[in-house]
Amino acid sequence: MSYVATIGEREVKVTVEELGGAGYKVAIDGVEHVVDAHQVAGQLWSVLYRGASFVVDVTQLPTEEYEVLIQGDCHKFTLMNEQRRAMIRAGGKGSAGKAMLTSPMPGKVVKLLVNEGQEVEAGQGVIVVEAMKMENELKSALAGKVKEIFVSEGEIVESGAKLLLVE
């Protein structure tokens, strides 16, 4: 999975690769870190990094904003997958046309938030995909009608799999 995190005015490229179990390889602007992360409860995670243990409280705010509390320090940033970011930069948000929503990561379709034929707004959540024990609400890049849904709840999808079409 590839993301762009925005911290203040600075943009950082973040990629996350599952290593199996609770292990993940996280690259931040190309610098790789191997972490062991266990979701303890809700938004609370136990993270092992370089032999040290951290309790991390992750709160997703409206839109793509996050607050992460680590050892008393609060870090705020936005996190957007690269596909959505590219669509917005290409003028997809709020523009006319078609938008094929694909899975930005391998995972499990947890919930369909819309039905075929339903009108959606740009930025509206349309599907929830679980990956790395986190639920990711994927949003429509444009306003329109859900033309076709290619997956069902409970289905396992690969990165790049077609999820739904909005036009």
Short mmCIF file of the C-alpha atoms (twelve columns), coordinates in Angstrom:
data_MODEL
# 
_entry.id   MODEL 
# 
loop_
_atom_site.group_PDB 
_atom_site.id 
_atom_site.type_symbol 
_atom_site.label_atom_id 
_atom_site.label_alt_id 
_atom_site.label_comp_id 
_atom_site.label_asym_id 
_atom_site.label_seq_id 
_atom_site.Cartn_x 
_atom_site.Cartn_y 
_atom_site.Cartn_z 
_atom_site.pdbx_PDB_model_num 
ATOM 1   C CA . MET A 1   0.000   0.000   0.000   1 
ATOM 2   C CA . SER A 2   1.262   3.421   -0.884  1 
ATOM 3   C CA . TYR A 3   0.144   6.617   0.779   1 
ATOM 4   C CA . VAL A 4   1.015   10.274  0.910   1 
ATOM 5   C CA . ALA A 5   1.048   11.764  4.395   1 
ATOM 6   C CA . THR A 6   0.761   15.525  4.718   1 
ATOM 7   C CA . ILE A 7   2.266   16.979  7.874   1 
ATOM 8   C CA . GLY A 8   1.797   20.729  7.876   1 
ATOM 9   C CA . GLU A 9   3.124   21.818  4.468   1 
ATOM 10  C CA . ARG A 10  5.335   18.742  4.028   1 
ATOM 11  C CA . GLU A 11  4.307   15.674  2.004   1 
ATOM 12  C CA . VAL A 12  5.842   12.310  2.818   1 
ATOM 13  C CA . LYS A 13  5.532   9.123   0.771   1 
ATOM 14  C CA . VAL A 14  4.645   6.124   2.934   1 
ATOM 15  C CA . THR A 15  4.512   2.497   1.806   1 
ATOM 16  C CA . VAL A 16  3.435   -0.400  3.996   1 
ATOM 17  C CA . GLU A 17  4.157   -4.038  3.262   1 
ATOM 18  C CA . GLU A 18  2.874   -6.943  5.356   1 
ATOM 19  C CA . LEU A 19  5.628   -9.353  6.349   1 
ATOM 20  C CA . GLY A 20  3.371   -11.927 7.941   1 
ATOM 21  C CA . GLY A 21  2.015   -12.194 11.451  1 
ATOM 22  C CA . ALA A 22  2.190   -8.760  12.980  1 
ATOM 23  C CA . GLY A 23  5.308   -7.710  11.079  1 
ATOM 24  C CA . TYR A 24  5.279   -4.799  8.661   1 
ATOM 25  C CA . LYS A 25  7.896   -3.048  6.579   1 
ATOM 26  C CA . VAL A 26  7.131   0.662   6.535   1 
ATOM 27  C CA . ALA A 27  9.070   2.938   4.189   1 
ATOM 28  C CA . ILE A 28  8.896   6.663   4.869   1 
ATOM 29  C CA . ASP A 29  10.397  8.679   2.019   1 
ATOM 30  C CA . GLY A 30  12.350  5.558   1.072   1 
ATOM 31  C CA . VAL A 31  13.774  4.864   4.546   1 
ATOM 32  C CA . GLU A 32  12.629  1.394   5.611   1 
ATOM 33  C CA . HIS A 33  11.577  0.444   9.122   1 
ATOM 34  C CA . VAL A 34  10.468  -3.001  10.292  1 
ATOM 35  C CA . VAL A 35  7.849   -2.901  13.034  1 
ATOM 36  C CA . ASP A 36  5.732   -5.391  14.902  1 
ATOM 37  C CA . ALA A 37  2.242   -3.971  15.456  1 
ATOM 38  C CA . HIS A 38  -0.643  -5.551  17.341  1 
ATOM 39  C CA . GLN A 39  -4.063  -3.940  17.636  1 
ATOM 40  C CA . VAL A 40  -4.812  -4.184  21.352  1 
ATOM 41  C CA . ALA A 41  -8.325  -2.727  21.274  1 
ATOM 42  C CA . GLY A 42  -10.221 -0.331  19.050  1 
ATOM 43  C CA . GLN A 43  -7.767  2.408   18.162  1 
ATOM 44  C CA . LEU A 44  -5.037  1.249   20.561  1 
ATOM 45  C CA . TRP A 45  -1.919  -0.464  19.155  1 
ATOM 46  C CA . SER A 46  1.141   -2.048  20.724  1 
ATOM 47  C CA . VAL A 47  4.178   -1.404  18.514  1 
ATOM 48  C CA . LEU A 48  7.657   -2.905  18.820  1 
ATOM 49  C CA . TYR A 49  10.378  -0.969  17.003  1 
ATOM 50  C CA . ARG A 50  14.136  -1.390  17.413  1 
ATOM 51  C CA . GLY A 51  13.687  -3.294  20.663  1 
ATOM 52  C CA . ALA A 52  11.463  -0.658  22.273  1 
ATOM 53  C CA . SER A 53  7.751   -1.006  22.987  1 
ATOM 54  C CA . PHE A 54  5.253   1.791   22.355  1 
ATOM 55  C CA . VAL A 55  1.546   2.162   22.985  1 
ATOM 56  C CA . VAL A 56  0.070   4.034   20.039  1 
ATOM 57  C CA . ASP A 57  -3.421  5.538   20.044  1 
ATOM 58  C CA . VAL A 58  -4.649  6.152   16.472  1 
ATOM 59  C CA . THR A 59  -7.749  8.287   15.975  1 
ATOM 60  C CA . GLN A 60  -9.171  8.829   12.510  1 
ATOM 61  C CA . LEU A 61  -10.827 12.223  12.254  1 
ATOM 62  C CA . PRO A 62  -13.276 13.274  9.530   1 
ATOM 63  C CA . THR A 63  -11.880 13.070  5.991   1 
ATOM 64  C CA . GLU A 64  -8.371  11.602  5.849   1 
ATOM 65  C CA . GLU A 65  -7.037  13.262  9.013   1 
ATOM 66  C CA . TYR A 66  -5.425  11.295  11.829  1 
ATOM 67  C CA . GLU A 67  -4.254  12.022  15.356  1 
ATOM 68  C CA . VAL A 68  -1.617  9.635   16.660  1 
ATOM 69  C CA . LEU A 69  -0.658  9.726   20.332  1 
ATOM 70  C CA . ILE A 70  2.749   8.167   21.112  1 
ATOM 71  C CA . GLN A 71  4.202   8.464   24.606  1 
ATOM 72  C CA . GLY A 72  2.297   11.667  25.270  1 
ATOM 73  C CA . ASP A 73  3.177   13.342  21.974  1 
ATOM 74  C CA . CYS A 74  0.287   14.035  19.600  1 
ATOM 75  C CA . HIS A 75  1.020   13.907  15.872  1 
ATOM 76  C CA . LYS A 76  -1.596  15.178  13.401  1 
ATOM 77  C CA . PHE A 77  -1.490  14.490  9.672   1 
ATOM 78  C CA . THR A 78  -3.588  13.568  6.694   1 
ATOM 79  C CA . LEU A 79  -3.089  10.235  4.993   1 
ATOM 80  C CA . MET A 80  -4.370  9.552   1.509   1 
ATOM 81  C CA . ASN A 81  -3.691  6.569   -0.708  1 
ATOM 82  C CA . GLU A 82  -1.798  7.440   -3.865  1 
ATOM 83  C CA . GLN A 83  -4.632  6.356   -6.161  1 
ATOM 84  C CA . ARG A 84  -7.122  8.735   -4.579  1 
ATOM 85  C CA . ARG A 85  -4.571  11.529  -4.500  1 
ATOM 86  C CA . ALA A 86  -3.808  11.043  -8.200  1 
ATOM 87  C CA . MET A 87  -7.517  11.103  -9.051  1 
ATOM 88  C CA . ILE A 88  -8.046  14.321  -7.104  1 
ATOM 89  C CA . ARG A 89  -5.012  15.950  -8.708  1 
ATOM 90  C CA . ALA A 90  -6.328  14.885  -12.123 1 
ATOM 91  C CA . GLY A 91  -9.519  16.771  -11.361 1 
ATOM 92  C CA . GLY A 92  -11.529 13.666  -10.428 1 
ATOM 93  C CA . LYS A 93  -13.087 15.176  -7.324  1 
ATOM 94  C CA . GLY A 94  -16.356 16.721  -8.287  1 
ATOM 95  C CA . SER A 95  -15.735 16.405  -12.006 1 
ATOM 96  C CA . ALA A 96  -17.938 14.705  -14.571 1 
ATOM 97  C CA . GLY A 97  -16.979 11.427  -16.183 1 
ATOM 98  C CA . LYS A 98  -16.275 7.921   -14.938 1 
ATOM 99  C CA . ALA A 99  -14.275 6.788   -11.963 1 
ATOM 100 C CA . MET A 100 -13.260 3.175   -11.458 1 
ATOM 101 C CA . LEU A 101 -12.514 2.621   -7.781  1 
ATOM 102 C CA . THR A 102 -9.866  -0.044  -7.313  1 
ATOM 103 C CA . SER A 103 -8.455  -1.513  -4.159  1 
ATOM 104 C CA . PRO A 104 -5.256  0.319   -3.159  1 
ATOM 105 C CA . MET A 105 -4.164  -2.723  -1.159  1 
ATOM 106 C CA . PRO A 106 -4.882  -6.427  -0.761  1 
ATOM 107 C CA . GLY A 107 -7.574  -6.978  1.833   1 
ATOM 108 C CA . LYS A 108 -11.102 -8.029  2.629   1 
ATOM 109 C CA . VAL A 109 -14.232 -6.163  1.605   1 
ATOM 110 C CA . VAL A 110 -15.885 -5.541  4.959   1 
ATOM 111 C CA . LYS A 111 -18.853 -3.438  3.942   1 
ATOM 112 C CA . LEU A 112 -20.474 -1.973  0.857   1 
ATOM 113 C CA . LEU A 113 -21.827 1.446   1.793   1 
ATOM 114 C CA . VAL A 114 -23.762 1.967   -1.460  1 
ATOM 115 C CA . ASN A 115 -25.896 0.011   -3.910  1 
ATOM 116 C CA . GLU A 116 -25.869 -0.072  -7.694  1 
ATOM 117 C CA . GLY A 117 -27.878 2.829   -9.070  1 
ATOM 118 C CA . GLN A 118 -27.373 4.953   -5.960  1 
ATOM 119 C CA . GLU A 119 -26.314 8.593   -6.352  1 
ATOM 120 C CA . VAL A 120 -23.085 9.486   -4.517  1 
ATOM 121 C CA . GLU A 121 -21.242 12.705  -3.794  1 
ATOM 122 C CA . ALA A 122 -17.539 13.277  -4.379  1 
ATOM 123 C CA . GLY A 123 -15.703 12.243  -1.233  1 
ATOM 124 C CA . GLN A 124 -18.545 10.035  0.015   1 
ATOM 125 C CA . GLY A 125 -17.493 6.711   1.518   1 
ATOM 126 C CA . VAL A 126 -18.609 3.868   -0.733  1 
ATOM 127 C CA . ILE A 127 -16.810 0.741   0.470   1 
ATOM 128 C CA . VAL A 128 -14.783 -0.423  3.466   1 
ATOM 129 C CA . VAL A 129 -11.737 -2.648  2.901   1 
ATOM 130 C CA . GLU A 130 -9.854  -4.166  5.829   1 
ATOM 131 C CA . ALA A 131 -6.094  -4.501  5.481   1 
ATOM 132 C CA . MET A 132 -3.458  -4.889  8.161   1 
ATOM 133 C CA . LYS A 133 -6.246  -5.137  10.736  1 
ATOM 134 C CA . MET A 134 -7.387  -1.607  9.889   1 
ATOM 135 C CA . GLU A 135 -10.604 -0.696  8.156   1 
ATOM 136 C CA . ASN A 136 -10.128 1.762   5.290   1 
ATOM 137 C CA . GLU A 137 -13.167 3.624   3.995   1 
ATOM 138 C CA . LEU A 138 -12.659 4.214   0.292   1 
ATOM 139 C CA . LYS A 139 -14.415 7.228   -1.171  1 
ATOM 140 C CA . SER A 140 -15.870 8.147   -4.505  1 
ATOM 141 C CA . ALA A 141 -13.593 10.480  -6.453  1 
ATOM 142 C CA . LEU A 142 -16.549 12.113  -8.171  1 
ATOM 143 C CA . ALA A 143 -20.244 12.744  -7.834  1 
ATOM 144 C CA . GLY A 144 -22.456 10.470  -9.888  1 
ATOM 145 C CA . LYS A 145 -24.328 7.207   -9.931  1 
ATOM 146 C CA . VAL A 146 -22.889 3.838   -8.898  1 
ATOM 147 C CA . LYS A 147 -22.994 2.065   -12.244 1 
ATOM 148 C CA . GLU A 148 -21.595 -1.327  -11.213 1 
ATOM 149 C CA . ILE A 149 -20.247 -3.056  -8.104  1 
ATOM 150 C CA . PHE A 150 -17.681 -5.774  -8.844  1 
ATOM 151 C CA . VAL A 151 -17.247 -7.264  -5.342  1 
ATOM 152 C CA . SER A 152 -19.352 -8.488  -2.450  1 
ATOM 153 C CA . GLU A 153 -18.975 -8.224  1.318   1 
ATOM 154 C CA . GLY A 154 -16.527 -10.768 2.693   1 
ATOM 155 C CA . GLU A 155 -14.646 -11.082 -0.594  1 
ATOM 156 C CA . ILE A 156 -10.832 -11.053 -0.535  1 
ATOM 157 C CA . VAL A 157 -9.364  -8.623  -3.077  1 
ATOM 158 C CA . GLU A 158 -5.882  -8.029  -4.434  1 
ATOM 159 C CA . SER A 159 -4.277  -4.638  -4.853  1 
ATOM 160 C CA . GLY A 160 -5.686  -3.004  -7.976  1 
ATOM 161 C CA . ALA A 161 -8.861  -5.120  -8.028  1 
ATOM 162 C CA . LYS A 162 -11.919 -3.373  -9.481  1 
ATOM 163 C CA . LEU A 163 -14.339 -2.494  -6.692  1 
ATOM 164 C CA . LEU A 164 -16.983 -0.270  -8.261  1 
ATOM 165 C CA . LEU A 165 -17.646 2.136   -11.082 1 
ATOM 166 C CA . VAL A 166 -19.163 5.598   -10.617 1 
ATOM 167 C CA . GLU A 167 -20.244 7.706   -13.580 1 
# 
